[in-house]
JSON list of C-alpha atoms and ligand atoms in Angstrom, two decimals:
[
{"chain": "A", "resi": 25, "resn": "MET", "atom": "CA", "xyz": [-3.57, 18.92, -34.53]},
{"chain": "A", "resi": 26, "resn": "LYS", "atom": "CA", "xyz": [-6.83, 20.71, -35.23]},
{"chain": "A", "resi": 27, "resn": "PHE", "atom": "CA", "xyz": [-8.02, 23.19, -32.66]},
{"chain": "A", "resi": 28, "resn": "SER", "atom": "CA", "xyz": [-11.53, 24.40, -33.38]},
{"chain": "A", "resi": 29, "resn": "VAL", "atom": "CA", "xyz": [-13.05, 27.63, -32.13]},
{"chain": "A", "resi": 30, "resn": "ALA", "atom": "CA", "xyz": [-15.98, 25.60, -30.75]},
{"chain": "A", "resi": 31, "resn": "SER", "atom": "CA", "xyz": [-13.78, 23.41, -28.57]},
{"chain": "A", "resi": 32, "resn": "ALA", "atom": "CA", "xyz": [-11.82, 26.45, -27.40]},
{"chain": "A", "resi": 33, "resn": "LEU", "atom": "CA", "xyz": [-15.07, 28.15, -26.36]},
{"chain": "A", "resi": 34, "resn": "LEU", "atom": "CA", "xyz": [-16.28, 24.98, -24.62]},
{"chain": "A", "resi": 35, "resn": "ALA", "atom": "CA", "xyz": [-13.00, 24.67, -22.71]},
{"chain": "A", "resi": 36, "resn": "ALA", "atom": "CA", "xyz": [-13.20, 28.32, -21.68]},
{"chain": "A", "resi": 37, "resn": "ALA", "atom": "CA", "xyz": [-16.80, 27.94, -20.51]},
{"chain": "A", "resi": 38, "resn": "SER", "atom": "CA", "xyz": [-16.03, 24.80, -18.52]},
{"chain": "A", "resi": 39, "resn": "VAL", "atom": "CA", "xyz": [-13.20, 26.40, -16.55]},
{"chain": "A", "resi": 40, "resn": "SER", "atom": "CA", "xyz": [-14.85, 29.77, -16.04]},
{"chain": "A", "resi": 41, "resn": "ALA", "atom": "CA", "xyz": [-18.20, 28.65, -14.73]},
{"chain": "A", "resi": 42, "resn": "HIS", "atom": "CA", "xyz": [-17.65, 26.71, -11.51]},
{"chain": "A", "resi": 43, "resn": "THR", "atom": "CA", "xyz": [-18.73, 27.61, -7.96]},
{"chain": "A", "resi": 44, "resn": "ILE", "atom": "CA", "xyz": [-17.63, 27.35, -4.32]},
{"chain": "A", "resi": 45, "resn": "ILE", "atom": "CA", "xyz": [-19.14, 28.16, -0.92]},
{"chain": "A", "resi": 46, "resn": "ASP", "atom": "CA", "xyz": [-17.26, 31.16, 0.43]},
{"chain": "A", "resi": 47, "resn": "GLU", "atom": "CA", "xyz": [-19.27, 32.49, 3.36]},
{"chain": "A", "resi": 48, "resn": "LEU", "atom": "CA", "xyz": [-21.48, 31.29, 6.21]},
{"chain": "A", "resi": 49, "resn": "TYR", "atom": "CA", "xyz": [-24.24, 33.34, 7.84]},
{"chain": "A", "resi": 50, "resn": "VAL", "atom": "CA", "xyz": [-25.95, 32.61, 11.15]},
{"chain": "A", "resi": 51, "resn": "ASN", "atom": "CA", "xyz": [-29.38, 34.23, 11.52]},
{"chain": "A", "resi": 52, "resn": "GLY", "atom": "CA", "xyz": [-28.42, 36.63, 8.72]},
{"chain": "A", "resi": 53, "resn": "VAL", "atom": "CA", "xyz": [-25.07, 37.65, 10.24]},
{"chain": "A", "resi": 54, "resn": "SER", "atom": "CA", "xyz": [-21.95, 36.96, 8.17]},
{"chain": "A", "resi": 55, "resn": "GLN", "atom": "CA", "xyz": [-19.37, 34.87, 10.03]},
{"chain": "A", "resi": 56, "resn": "GLY", "atom": "CA", "xyz": [-16.64, 36.40, 7.83]},
{"chain": "A", "resi": 57, "resn": "LEU", "atom": "CA", "xyz": [-15.36, 35.52, 4.38]},
{"chain": "A", "resi": 58, "resn": "HIS", "atom": "CA", "xyz": [-14.04, 31.91, 4.39]},
{"chain": "A", "resi": 59, "resn": "ASN", "atom": "CA", "xyz": [-14.51, 31.60, 8.18]},
{"chain": "A", "resi": 60, "resn": "CYS", "atom": "CA", "xyz": [-15.57, 28.22, 9.64]},
{"chain": "A", "resi": 61, "resn": "LEU", "atom": "CA", "xyz": [-15.25, 26.61, 6.19]},
{"chain": "A", "resi": 62, "resn": "ARG", "atom": "CA", "xyz": [-13.07, 23.80, 4.83]},
{"chain": "A", "resi": 63, "resn": "LEU", "atom": "CA", "xyz": [-12.20, 25.27, 1.47]},
{"chain": "A", "resi": 64, "resn": "PRO", "atom": "CA", "xyz": [-10.38, 23.88, -1.53]},
{"chain": "A", "resi": 65, "resn": "SER", "atom": "CA", "xyz": [-7.90, 25.98, -3.45]},
{"chain": "A", "resi": 66, "resn": "TYR", "atom": "CA", "xyz": [-10.03, 25.64, -6.57]},
{"chain": "A", "resi": 67, "resn": "ASP", "atom": "CA", "xyz": [-13.73, 25.92, -7.39]},
{"chain": "A", "resi": 68, "resn": "GLY", "atom": "CA", "xyz": [-13.88, 22.88, -9.70]},
{"chain": "A", "resi": 69, "resn": "PRO", "atom": "CA", "xyz": [-16.31, 19.96, -9.38]},
{"chain": "A", "resi": 70, "resn": "ILE", "atom": "CA", "xyz": [-16.11, 16.37, -8.16]},
{"chain": "A", "resi": 71, "resn": "THR", "atom": "CA", "xyz": [-17.67, 13.97, -10.69]},
{"chain": "A", "resi": 72, "resn": "ASP", "atom": "CA", "xyz": [-17.02, 10.50, -9.15]},
{"chain": "A", "resi": 73, "resn": "VAL", "atom": "CA", "xyz": [-19.82, 9.79, -6.65]},
{"chain": "A", "resi": 74, "resn": "THR", "atom": "CA", "xyz": [-17.88, 6.80, -5.26]},
{"chain": "A", "resi": 75, "resn": "SER", "atom": "CA", "xyz": [-14.83, 8.92, -4.39]},
{"chain": "A", "resi": 76, "resn": "GLY", "atom": "CA", "xyz": [-14.02, 10.01, -0.84]},
{"chain": "A", "resi": 77, "resn": "ASP", "atom": "CA", "xyz": [-13.81, 13.53, -2.26]},
{"chain": "A", "resi": 78, "resn": "ILE", "atom": "CA", "xyz": [-17.62, 13.58, -2.52]},
{"chain": "A", "resi": 79, "resn": "THR", "atom": "CA", "xyz": [-17.82, 13.95, 1.28]},
{"chain": "A", "resi": 80, "resn": "CYS", "atom": "CA", "xyz": [-16.22, 17.35, 1.85]},
{"chain": "A", "resi": 81, "resn": "ASN", "atom": "CA", "xyz": [-14.28, 17.93, -1.41]},
{"chain": "A", "resi": 82, "resn": "GLY", "atom": "CA", "xyz": [-10.51, 17.50, -1.87]},
{"chain": "A", "resi": 83, "resn": "GLY", "atom": "CA", "xyz": [-8.67, 15.32, -4.37]},
{"chain": "A", "resi": 84, "resn": "PRO", "atom": "CA", "xyz": [-8.39, 17.47, -7.52]},
{"chain": "A", "resi": 85, "resn": "ASN", "atom": "CA", "xyz": [-9.29, 20.51, -5.37]},
{"chain": "A", "resi": 86, "resn": "PRO", "atom": "CA", "xyz": [-6.79, 20.40, -2.46]},
{"chain": "A", "resi": 87, "resn": "LEU", "atom": "CA", "xyz": [-8.30, 21.49, 0.86]},
{"chain": "A", "resi": 88, "resn": "ASN", "atom": "CA", "xyz": [-5.69, 24.09, 1.69]},
{"chain": "A", "resi": 89, "resn": "THR", "atom": "CA", "xyz": [-7.90, 26.80, 3.18]},
{"chain": "A", "resi": 90, "resn": "VAL", "atom": "CA", "xyz": [-9.31, 25.11, 6.26]},
{"chain": "A", "resi": 91, "resn": "SER", "atom": "CA", "xyz": [-10.58, 27.45, 8.95]},
{"chain": "A", "resi": 92, "resn": "LYS", "atom": "CA", "xyz": [-9.31, 27.03, 12.51]},
{"chain": "A", "resi": 93, "resn": "ASN", "atom": "CA", "xyz": [-12.69, 28.20, 13.79]},
{"chain": "A", "resi": 94, "resn": "VAL", "atom": "CA", "xyz": [-16.03, 26.69, 14.64]},
{"chain": "A", "resi": 95, "resn": "CYS", "atom": "CA", "xyz": [-19.18, 28.81, 14.35]},
{"chain": "A", "resi": 96, "resn": "GLY", "atom": "CA", "xyz": [-21.80, 28.54, 17.09]},
{"chain": "A", "resi": 97, "resn": "VAL", "atom": "CA", "xyz": [-25.37, 27.93, 15.95]},
{"chain": "A", "resi": 98, "resn": "ALA", "atom": "CA", "xyz": [-28.39, 27.54, 18.19]},
{"chain": "A", "resi": 99, "resn": "ALA", "atom": "CA", "xyz": [-30.60, 24.60, 17.21]},
{"chain": "A", "resi": 100, "resn": "GLY", "atom": "CA", "xyz": [-33.63, 25.89, 15.32]},
{"chain": "A", "resi": 101, "resn": "SER", "atom": "CA", "xyz": [-31.82, 28.92, 13.96]},
{"chain": "A", "resi": 102, "resn": "GLN", "atom": "CA", "xyz": [-31.18, 29.84, 10.35]},
{"chain": "A", "resi": 103, "resn": "VAL", "atom": "CA", "xyz": [-27.93, 29.28, 8.56]},
{"chain": "A", "resi": 104, "resn": "SER", "atom": "CA", "xyz": [-27.16, 30.61, 5.10]},
{"chain": "A", "resi": 105, "resn": "LEU", "atom": "CA", "xyz": [-24.53, 29.25, 2.77]},
{"chain": "A", "resi": 106, "resn": "ARG", "atom": "CA", "xyz": [-23.23, 31.65, 0.14]},
{"chain": "A", "resi": 107, "resn": "TRP", "atom": "CA", "xyz": [-22.00, 30.22, -3.14]},
{"chain": "A", "resi": 108, "resn": "GLY", "atom": "CA", "xyz": [-19.71, 32.35, -5.28]},
{"chain": "A", "resi": 109, "resn": "HIS", "atom": "CA", "xyz": [-18.10, 31.69, -8.63]},
{"chain": "A", "resi": 110, "resn": "THR", "atom": "CA", "xyz": [-14.61, 31.81, -7.08]},
{"chain": "A", "resi": 111, "resn": "LEU", "atom": "CA", "xyz": [-13.27, 32.01, -3.51]},
{"chain": "A", "resi": 112, "resn": "ASP", "atom": "CA", "xyz": [-13.51, 35.81, -3.59]},
{"chain": "A", "resi": 113, "resn": "SER", "atom": "CA", "xyz": [-16.43, 36.56, -5.91]},
{"chain": "A", "resi": 114, "resn": "GLY", "atom": "CA", "xyz": [-18.58, 39.61, -5.50]},
{"chain": "A", "resi": 115, "resn": "PRO", "atom": "CA", "xyz": [-22.31, 39.29, -4.81]},
{"chain": "A", "resi": 116, "resn": "ASN", "atom": "CA", "xyz": [-23.39, 39.15, -8.44]},
{"chain": "A", "resi": 117, "resn": "ASP", "atom": "CA", "xyz": [-20.85, 36.53, -9.52]},
{"chain": "A", "resi": 118, "resn": "VAL", "atom": "CA", "xyz": [-22.44, 33.28, -8.32]},
{"chain": "A", "resi": 119, "resn": "ILE", "atom": "CA", "xyz": [-22.33, 30.60, -11.03]},
{"chain": "A", "resi": 120, "resn": "ASP", "atom": "CA", "xyz": [-22.92, 30.48, -14.75]},
{"chain": "A", "resi": 121, "resn": "ALA", "atom": "CA", "xyz": [-26.64, 30.11, -15.55]},
{"chain": "A", "resi": 122, "resn": "SER", "atom": "CA", "xyz": [-25.79, 27.07, -17.70]},
{"chain": "A", "resi": 123, "resn": "HIS", "atom": "CA", "xyz": [-25.04, 25.14, -14.48]},
{"chain": "A", "resi": 124, "resn": "LYS", "atom": "CA", "xyz": [-28.65, 24.27, -13.64]},
{"chain": "A", "resi": 125, "resn": "GLY", "atom": "CA", "xyz": [-29.43, 21.71, -10.98]},
{"chain": "A", "resi": 126, "resn": "PRO", "atom": "CA", "xyz": [-30.45, 20.97, -7.39]},
{"chain": "A", "resi": 127, "resn": "ILE", "atom": "CA", "xyz": [-29.07, 22.23, -4.08]},
{"chain": "A", "resi": 128, "resn": "MET", "atom": "CA", "xyz": [-28.92, 20.11, -0.93]},
{"chain": "A", "resi": 129, "resn": "VAL", "atom": "CA", "xyz": [-27.63, 20.56, 2.61]},
{"chain": "A", "resi": 130, "resn": "TYR", "atom": "CA", "xyz": [-26.56, 17.72, 4.91]},
{"chain": "A", "resi": 131, "resn": "MET", "atom": "CA", "xyz": [-25.18, 17.48, 8.46]},
{"chain": "A", "resi": 132, "resn": "ALA", "atom": "CA", "xyz": [-23.05, 14.89, 10.27]},
{"chain": "A", "resi": 133, "resn": "LYS", "atom": "CA", "xyz": [-22.14, 14.77, 13.96]},
{"chain": "A", "resi": 134, "resn": "VAL", "atom": "CA", "xyz": [-18.40, 14.80, 14.66]},
{"chain": "A", "resi": 135, "resn": "SER", "atom": "CA", "xyz": [-16.38, 14.87, 17.87]},
{"chain": "A", "resi": 136, "resn": "ASP", "atom": "CA", "xyz": [-14.47, 18.03, 16.87]},
{"chain": "A", "resi": 137, "resn": "ALA", "atom": "CA", "xyz": [-15.73, 20.24, 14.04]},
{"chain": "A", "resi": 138, "resn": "VAL", "atom": "CA", "xyz": [-12.28, 21.73, 13.36]},
{"chain": "A", "resi": 139, "resn": "ASN", "atom": "CA", "xyz": [-10.11, 18.62, 13.67]},
{"chain": "A", "resi": 140, "resn": "SER", "atom": "CA", "xyz": [-12.25, 15.57, 12.87]},
{"chain": "A", "resi": 141, "resn": "ALA", "atom": "CA", "xyz": [-11.77, 13.99, 9.46]},
{"chain": "A", "resi": 142, "resn": "PRO", "atom": "CA", "xyz": [-14.91, 14.15, 7.30]},
{"chain": "A", "resi": 143, "resn": "PRO", "atom": "CA", "xyz": [-16.95, 11.09, 8.29]},
{"chain": "A", "resi": 144, "resn": "THR", "atom": "CA", "xyz": [-18.17, 8.67, 5.63]},
{"chain": "A", "resi": 145, "resn": "SER", "atom": "CA", "xyz": [-21.24, 7.66, 7.61]},
{"chain": "A", "resi": 146, "resn": "GLY", "atom": "CA", "xyz": [-23.71, 9.62, 9.73]},
{"chain": "A", "resi": 147, "resn": "TRP", "atom": "CA", "xyz": [-24.99, 12.12, 7.17]},
{"chain": "A", "resi": 148, "resn": "PHE", "atom": "CA", "xyz": [-28.58, 13.35, 7.25]},
{"chain": "A", "resi": 149, "resn": "LYS", "atom": "CA", "xyz": [-30.11, 15.78, 4.80]},
{"chain": "A", "resi": 150, "resn": "ILE", "atom": "CA", "xyz": [-31.77, 18.90, 6.21]},
{"chain": "A", "resi": 151, "resn": "TYR", "atom": "CA", "xyz": [-32.65, 20.72, 2.97]},
{"chain": "A", "resi": 152, "resn": "GLU", "atom": "CA", "xyz": [-33.20, 20.09, -0.71]},
{"chain": "A", "resi": 153, "resn": "ASP", "atom": "CA", "xyz": [-34.47, 22.07, -3.67]},
{"chain": "A", "resi": 154, "resn": "GLY", "atom": "CA", "xyz": [-34.63, 20.68, -7.20]},
{"chain": "A", "resi": 155, "resn": "TYR", "atom": "CA", "xyz": [-36.82, 21.78, -10.08]},
{"chain": "A", "resi": 156, "resn": "ASN", "atom": "CA", "xyz": [-40.43, 22.98, -9.90]},
{"chain": "A", "resi": 157, "resn": "GLY", "atom": "CA", "xyz": [-41.17, 22.79, -13.61]},
{"chain": "A", "resi": 158, "resn": "SER", "atom": "CA", "xyz": [-39.97, 26.29, -14.41]},
{"chain": "A", "resi": 159, "resn": "GLN", "atom": "CA", "xyz": [-37.09, 27.14, -12.08]},
{"chain": "A", "resi": 160, "resn": "TRP", "atom": "CA", "xyz": [-34.10, 25.16, -10.83]},
{"chain": "A", "resi": 161, "resn": "ALA", "atom": "CA", "xyz": [-32.59, 25.63, -7.38]},
{"chain": "A", "resi": 162, "resn": "VAL", "atom": "CA", "xyz": [-29.58, 27.15, -9.15]},
{"chain": "A", "resi": 163, "resn": "ASP", "atom": "CA", "xyz": [-31.79, 29.75, -10.91]},
{"chain": "A", "resi": 164, "resn": "LYS", "atom": "CA", "xyz": [-33.13, 30.82, -7.51]},
{"chain": "A", "resi": 165, "resn": "LEU", "atom": "CA", "xyz": [-29.59, 30.84, -6.09]},
{"chain": "A", "resi": 166, "resn": "ILE", "atom": "CA", "xyz": [-28.40, 33.24, -8.80]},
{"chain": "A", "resi": 167, "resn": "ALA", "atom": "CA", "xyz": [-31.44, 35.48, -8.22]},
{"chain": "A", "resi": 168, "resn": "ASN", "atom": "CA", "xyz": [-30.63, 35.47, -4.48]},
{"chain": "A", "resi": 169, "resn": "GLY", "atom": "CA", "xyz": [-26.98, 36.54, -4.81]},
{"chain": "A", "resi": 170, "resn": "GLY", "atom": "CA", "xyz": [-25.71, 33.01, -4.11]},
{"chain": "A", "resi": 171, "resn": "LYS", "atom": "CA", "xyz": [-27.39, 32.50, -0.73]},
{"chain": "A", "resi": 172, "resn": "VAL", "atom": "CA", "xyz": [-29.41, 29.50, 0.41]},
{"chain": "A", "resi": 173, "resn": "THR", "atom": "CA", "xyz": [-30.94, 29.62, 3.89]},
{"chain": "A", "resi": 174, "resn": "VAL", "atom": "CA", "xyz": [-31.74, 26.48, 5.90]},
{"chain": "A", "resi": 175, "resn": "THR", "atom": "CA", "xyz": [-33.06, 25.82, 9.40]},
{"chain": "A", "resi": 176, "resn": "ILE", "atom": "CA", "xyz": [-30.87, 23.79, 11.74]},
{"chain": "A", "resi": 177, "resn": "PRO", "atom": "CA", "xyz": [-33.31, 21.19, 13.13]},
{"chain": "A", "resi": 178, "resn": "SER", "atom": "CA", "xyz": [-34.42, 22.18, 16.63]},
{"chain": "A", "resi": 179, "resn": "CYS", "atom": "CA", "xyz": [-34.51, 18.58, 17.94]},
{"chain": "A", "resi": 180, "resn": "ILE", "atom": "CA", "xyz": [-31.01, 17.25, 17.13]},
{"chain": "A", "resi": 181, "resn": "PRO", "atom": "CA", "xyz": [-28.41, 16.82, 19.88]},
{"chain": "A", "resi": 182, "resn": "ALA", "atom": "CA", "xyz": [-26.12, 19.70, 20.79]},
{"chain": "A", "resi": 183, "resn": "GLY", "atom": "CA", "xyz": [-22.49, 19.37, 19.74]},
{"chain": "A", "resi": 184, "resn": "ASP", "atom": "CA", "xyz": [-20.10, 19.64, 16.83]},
{"chain": "A", "resi": 185, "resn": "TYR", "atom": "CA", "xyz": [-21.23, 18.99, 13.27]},
{"chain": "A", "resi": 186, "resn": "LEU", "atom": "CA", "xyz": [-20.03, 19.35, 9.74]},
{"chain": "A", "resi": 187, "resn": "LEU", "atom": "CA", "xyz": [-22.63, 21.16, 7.64]},
{"chain": "A", "resi": 188, "resn": "ARG", "atom": "CA", "xyz": [-22.28, 20.12, 3.99]},
{"chain": "A", "resi": 189, "resn": "GLY", "atom": "CA", "xyz": [-23.72, 22.30, 1.24]},
{"chain": "A", "resi": 190, "resn": "GLU", "atom": "CA", "xyz": [-23.95, 20.69, -2.20]},
{"chain": "A", "resi": 191, "resn": "LEU", "atom": "CA", "xyz": [-24.90, 22.00, -5.62]},
{"chain": "A", "resi": 192, "resn": "VAL", "atom": "CA", "xyz": [-25.14, 19.62, -8.58]},
{"chain": "A", "resi": 193, "resn": "ALA", "atom": "CA", "xyz": [-24.74, 21.12, -12.07]},
{"chain": "A", "resi": 194, "resn": "LEU", "atom": "CA", "xyz": [-26.49, 19.02, -14.72]},
{"chain": "A", "resi": 195, "resn": "HIS", "atom": "CA", "xyz": [-25.40, 20.67, -18.00]},
{"chain": "A", "resi": 196, "resn": "ALA", "atom": "CA", "xyz": [-23.20, 17.67, -18.88]},
{"chain": "A", "resi": 197, "resn": "ALA", "atom": "CA", "xyz": [-25.11, 14.97, -16.94]},
{"chain": "A", "resi": 198, "resn": "GLY", "atom": "CA", "xyz": [-26.57, 13.09, -19.93]},
{"chain": "A", "resi": 199, "resn": "SER", "atom": "CA", "xyz": [-24.11, 10.27, -19.25]},
{"chain": "A", "resi": 200, "resn": "TYR", "atom": "CA", "xyz": [-22.11, 9.34, -16.15]},
{"chain": "A", "resi": 201, "resn": "PRO", "atom": "CA", "xyz": [-19.66, 10.68, -15.10]},
{"chain": "A", "resi": 202, "resn": "GLY", "atom": "CA", "xyz": [-20.88, 14.09, -16.19]},
{"chain": "A", "resi": 203, "resn": "ALA", "atom": "CA", "xyz": [-22.90, 15.69, -13.40]},
{"chain": "A", "resi": 204, "resn": "GLN", "atom": "CA", "xyz": [-20.72, 18.19, -11.52]},
{"chain": "A", "resi": 205, "resn": "PHE", "atom": "CA", "xyz": [-20.87, 18.05, -7.72]},
{"chain": "A", "resi": 206, "resn": "TYR", "atom": "CA", "xyz": [-19.83, 21.20, -5.88]},
{"chain": "A", "resi": 207, "resn": "MET", "atom": "CA", "xyz": [-19.67, 20.76, -2.08]},
{"chain": "A", "resi": 208, "resn": "GLU", "atom": "CA", "xyz": [-18.00, 22.37, 0.88]},
{"chain": "A", "resi": 209, "resn": "CYS", "atom": "CA", "xyz": [-18.24, 21.59, 4.60]},
{"chain": "A", "resi": 210, "resn": "ALA", "atom": "CA", "xyz": [-18.71, 24.15, 7.36]},
{"chain": "A", "resi": 211, "resn": "GLN", "atom": "CA", "xyz": [-17.60, 23.66, 10.96]},
{"chain": "A", "resi": 212, "resn": "ILE", "atom": "CA", "xyz": [-20.45, 24.38, 13.37]},
{"chain": "A", "resi": 213, "resn": "ARG", "atom": "CA", "xyz": [-21.24, 23.81, 17.06]},
{"chain": "A", "resi": 214, "resn": "VAL", "atom": "CA", "xyz": [-24.95, 23.37, 17.76]},
{"chain": "A", "resi": 215, "resn": "THR", "atom": "CA", "xyz": [-26.23, 24.58, 21.12]},
{"chain": "A", "resi": 216, "resn": "GLY", "atom": "CA", "xyz": [-29.56, 23.76, 22.69]},
{"chain": "A", "resi": 217, "resn": "GLY", "atom": "CA", "xyz": [-31.29, 21.12, 20.62]},
{"chain": "A", "resi": 218, "resn": "GLY", "atom": "CA", "xyz": [-32.88, 17.87, 21.72]},
{"chain": "A", "resi": 219, "resn": "SER", "atom": "CA", "xyz": [-32.31, 14.15, 21.52]},
{"chain": "A", "resi": 220, "resn": "LYS", "atom": "CA", "xyz": [-33.77, 13.02, 18.18]},
{"chain": "A", "resi": 221, "resn": "ALA", "atom": "CA", "xyz": [-31.48, 10.78, 16.12]},
{"chain": "A", "resi": 222, "resn": "PRO", "atom": "CA", "xyz": [-32.05, 11.31, 12.39]},
{"chain": "A", "resi": 223, "resn": "ALA", "atom": "CA", "xyz": [-31.74, 8.36, 10.01]},
{"chain": "A", "resi": 224, "resn": "THR", "atom": "CA", "xyz": [-28.40, 8.68, 8.22]},
{"chain": "A", "resi": 225, "resn": "VAL", "atom": "CA", "xyz": [-26.69, 7.75, 4.97]},
{"chain": "A", "resi": 226, "resn": "SER", "atom": "CA", "xyz": [-23.08, 7.40, 3.86]},
{"chain": "A", "resi": 227, "resn": "LEU", "atom": "CA", "xyz": [-21.19, 9.76, 1.58]},
{"chain": "A", "resi": 228, "resn": "PRO", "atom": "CA", "xyz": [-19.84, 8.22, -0.57]},
{"chain": "A", "resi": 229, "resn": "GLY", "atom": "CA", "xyz": [-22.61, 5.64, -0.66]},
{"chain": "A", "resi": 230, "resn": "ALA", "atom": "CA", "xyz": [-25.88, 7.54, -0.91]},
{"chain": "A", "resi": 231, "resn": "TYR", "atom": "CA", "xyz": [-25.48, 8.23, -4.63]},
{"chain": "A", "resi": 232, "resn": "LYS", "atom": "CA", "xyz": [-25.09, 5.97, -7.65]},
{"chain": "A", "resi": 233, "resn": "GLY", "atom": "CA", "xyz": [-24.06, 7.10, -11.11]},
{"chain": "A", "resi": 234, "resn": "SER", "atom": "CA", "xyz": [-27.30, 5.60, -12.45]},
{"chain": "A", "resi": 235, "resn": "ASP", "atom": "CA", "xyz": [-29.57, 7.61, -10.09]},
{"chain": "A", "resi": 236, "resn": "PRO", "atom": "CA", "xyz": [-32.19, 9.45, -12.19]},
{"chain": "A", "resi": 237, "resn": "GLY", "atom": "CA", "xyz": [-31.07, 12.78, -10.70]},
{"chain": "A", "resi": 238, "resn": "ILE", "atom": "CA", "xyz": [-27.40, 12.13, -11.53]},
{"chain": "A", "resi": 239, "resn": "THR", "atom": "CA", "xyz": [-27.65, 10.74, -15.05]},
{"chain": "A", "resi": 240, "resn": "PHE", "atom": "CA", "xyz": [-30.11, 13.30, -16.42]},
{"chain": "A", "resi": 241, "resn": "ASN", "atom": "CA", "xyz": [-30.58, 15.01, -19.77]},
{"chain": "A", "resi": 242, "resn": "LEU", "atom": "CA", "xyz": [-31.10, 18.68, -18.95]},
{"chain": "A", "resi": 243, "resn": "TYR", "atom": "CA", "xyz": [-32.10, 19.46, -22.53]},
{"chain": "A", "resi": 244, "resn": "ALA", "atom": "CA", "xyz": [-34.92, 16.89, -22.98]},
{"chain": "A", "resi": 245, "resn": "GLY", "atom": "CA", "xyz": [-37.63, 19.18, -21.61]},
{"chain": "A", "resi": 246, "resn": "ALA", "atom": "CA", "xyz": [-38.41, 17.16, -18.46]},
{"chain": "A", "resi": 247, "resn": "LYS", "atom": "CA", "xyz": [-40.94, 18.85, -16.19]},
{"chain": "A", "resi": 248, "resn": "THR", "atom": "CA", "xyz": [-39.96, 16.83, -13.12]},
{"chain": "A", "resi": 249, "resn": "TYR", "atom": "CA", "xyz": [-36.64, 15.94, -11.52]},
{"chain": "A", "resi": 250, "resn": "THR", "atom": "CA", "xyz": [-35.74, 13.41, -8.80]},
{"chain": "A", "resi": 251, "resn": "ILE", "atom": "CA", "xyz": [-33.30, 14.93, -6.29]},
{"chain": "A", "resi": 252, "resn": "PRO", "atom": "CA", "xyz": [-30.49, 12.49, -5.35]},
{"chain": "A", "resi": 253, "resn": "GLY", "atom": "CA", "xyz": [-30.11, 11.02, -1.86]},
{"chain": "A", "resi": 254, "resn": "PRO", "atom": "CA", "xyz": [-32.61, 10.68, 1.02]},
{"chain": "A", "resi": 255, "resn": "ARG", "atom": "CA", "xyz": [-35.50, 13.04, 1.77]},
{"chain": "A", "resi": 256, "resn": "PRO", "atom": "CA", "xyz": [-34.70, 15.72, 4.37]},
{"chain": "A", "resi": 257, "resn": "PHE", "atom": "CA", "xyz": [-35.03, 15.01, 8.08]},
{"chain": "A", "resi": 258, "resn": "THR", "atom": "CA", "xyz": [-37.69, 16.93, 9.95]},
{"chain": "A", "resi": 259, "resn": "CYS", "atom": "CA", "xyz": [-38.25, 17.06, 13.70]},
{"chain": "B", "resi": 321, "resn": "NAG", "atom": "C1", "xyz": [-41.19, 27.89, -9.41]},
{"chain": "B", "resi": 321, "resn": "NAG", "atom": "O1", "xyz": [-40.51, 28.72, -8.48]},
{"chain": "B", "resi": 321, "resn": "NAG", "atom": "C2", "xyz": [-40.43, 30.09, -8.86]},
{"chain": "B", "resi": 321, "resn": "NAG", "atom": "C3", "xyz": [-39.57, 30.81, -7.85]},
{"chain": "B", "resi": 321, "resn": "NAG", "atom": "O2", "xyz": [-39.97, 30.56, -6.54]},
{"chain": "B", "resi": 321, "resn": "NAG", "atom": "C4", "xyz": [-41.82, 30.67, -9.00]},
{"chain": "B", "resi": 321, "resn": "NAG", "atom": "O3", "xyz": [-41.74, 32.02, -9.41]},
{"chain": "B", "resi": 321, "resn": "NAG", "atom": "C5", "xyz": [-42.60, 29.87, -10.03]},
{"chain": "B", "resi": 321, "resn": "NAG", "atom": "O4", "xyz": [-43.92, 30.32, -10.09]},
{"chain": "B", "resi": 321, "resn": "NAG", "atom": "C6", "xyz": [-42.60, 28.38, -9.65]},
{"chain": "B", "resi": 321, "resn": "NAG", "atom": "N1", "xyz": [-43.21, 27.64, -10.74]},
{"chain": "B", "resi": 321, "resn": "NAG", "atom": "C7", "xyz": [-44.10, 26.67, -10.55]},
{"chain": "B", "resi": 321, "resn": "NAG", "atom": "C8", "xyz": [-44.60, 25.96, -11.77]},
{"chain": "B", "resi": 321, "resn": "NAG", "atom": "O5", "xyz": [-44.48, 26.34, -9.43]},
{"chain": "B", "resi": 322, "resn": "CU", "atom": "CU1", "xyz": [-18.35, 24.58, -14.02]}
]
């Protein structure tokens, strides 16, 4: 059996360059490393958009670090998700710069943020960032130490939610499966709020392998990019 240096380097790069959400902030205050998060044991991707693992991870990345806590968040306040290369990465170890792609954040109402199974239906997007012609969301994430900050909509009903952060790495997305989906769900309890009911999608369901943002040649020099899924809900 031949074993080339090139394939050895590729294998090393593919295992060393993943990412995982490891910390939640509410209005800039850390909720503690791994707290209020449903975390897999491993920072690898999901690649099958029809799999149940696309909802809140699992499958090849067993969810064996699931917090017993729910973090309180007032509607209208700011929540930051911090991506790190591994479960315990330092601030400057976010993700390999090869892993360019969009970042999205979704929410779904659940009866009990700690104990409810991840729902397939009921997801609404609250944030997305793709490519502006010179920088990808992932480039900005690396420059920002792994943090993305989103506003919890002020008009949604109070109660328990799963908050799902998702990063899609497109370095191998020229054919499907190839795009690498990195997602984790946070357990939050929204206080205040209102009574607006956002339009929702299913996960799995909202994505198809043929979506232009999922089968995408990162190296073709495109100046635009179509982010997968629905457009974000606004109050
Ligand atoms: C893209 O975003 C970056 C970072 O915010 C900014 O510096 C750059 O000017 C933007 N480029 C374009 C073409 O808008
Ligand atoms: Cu990777």
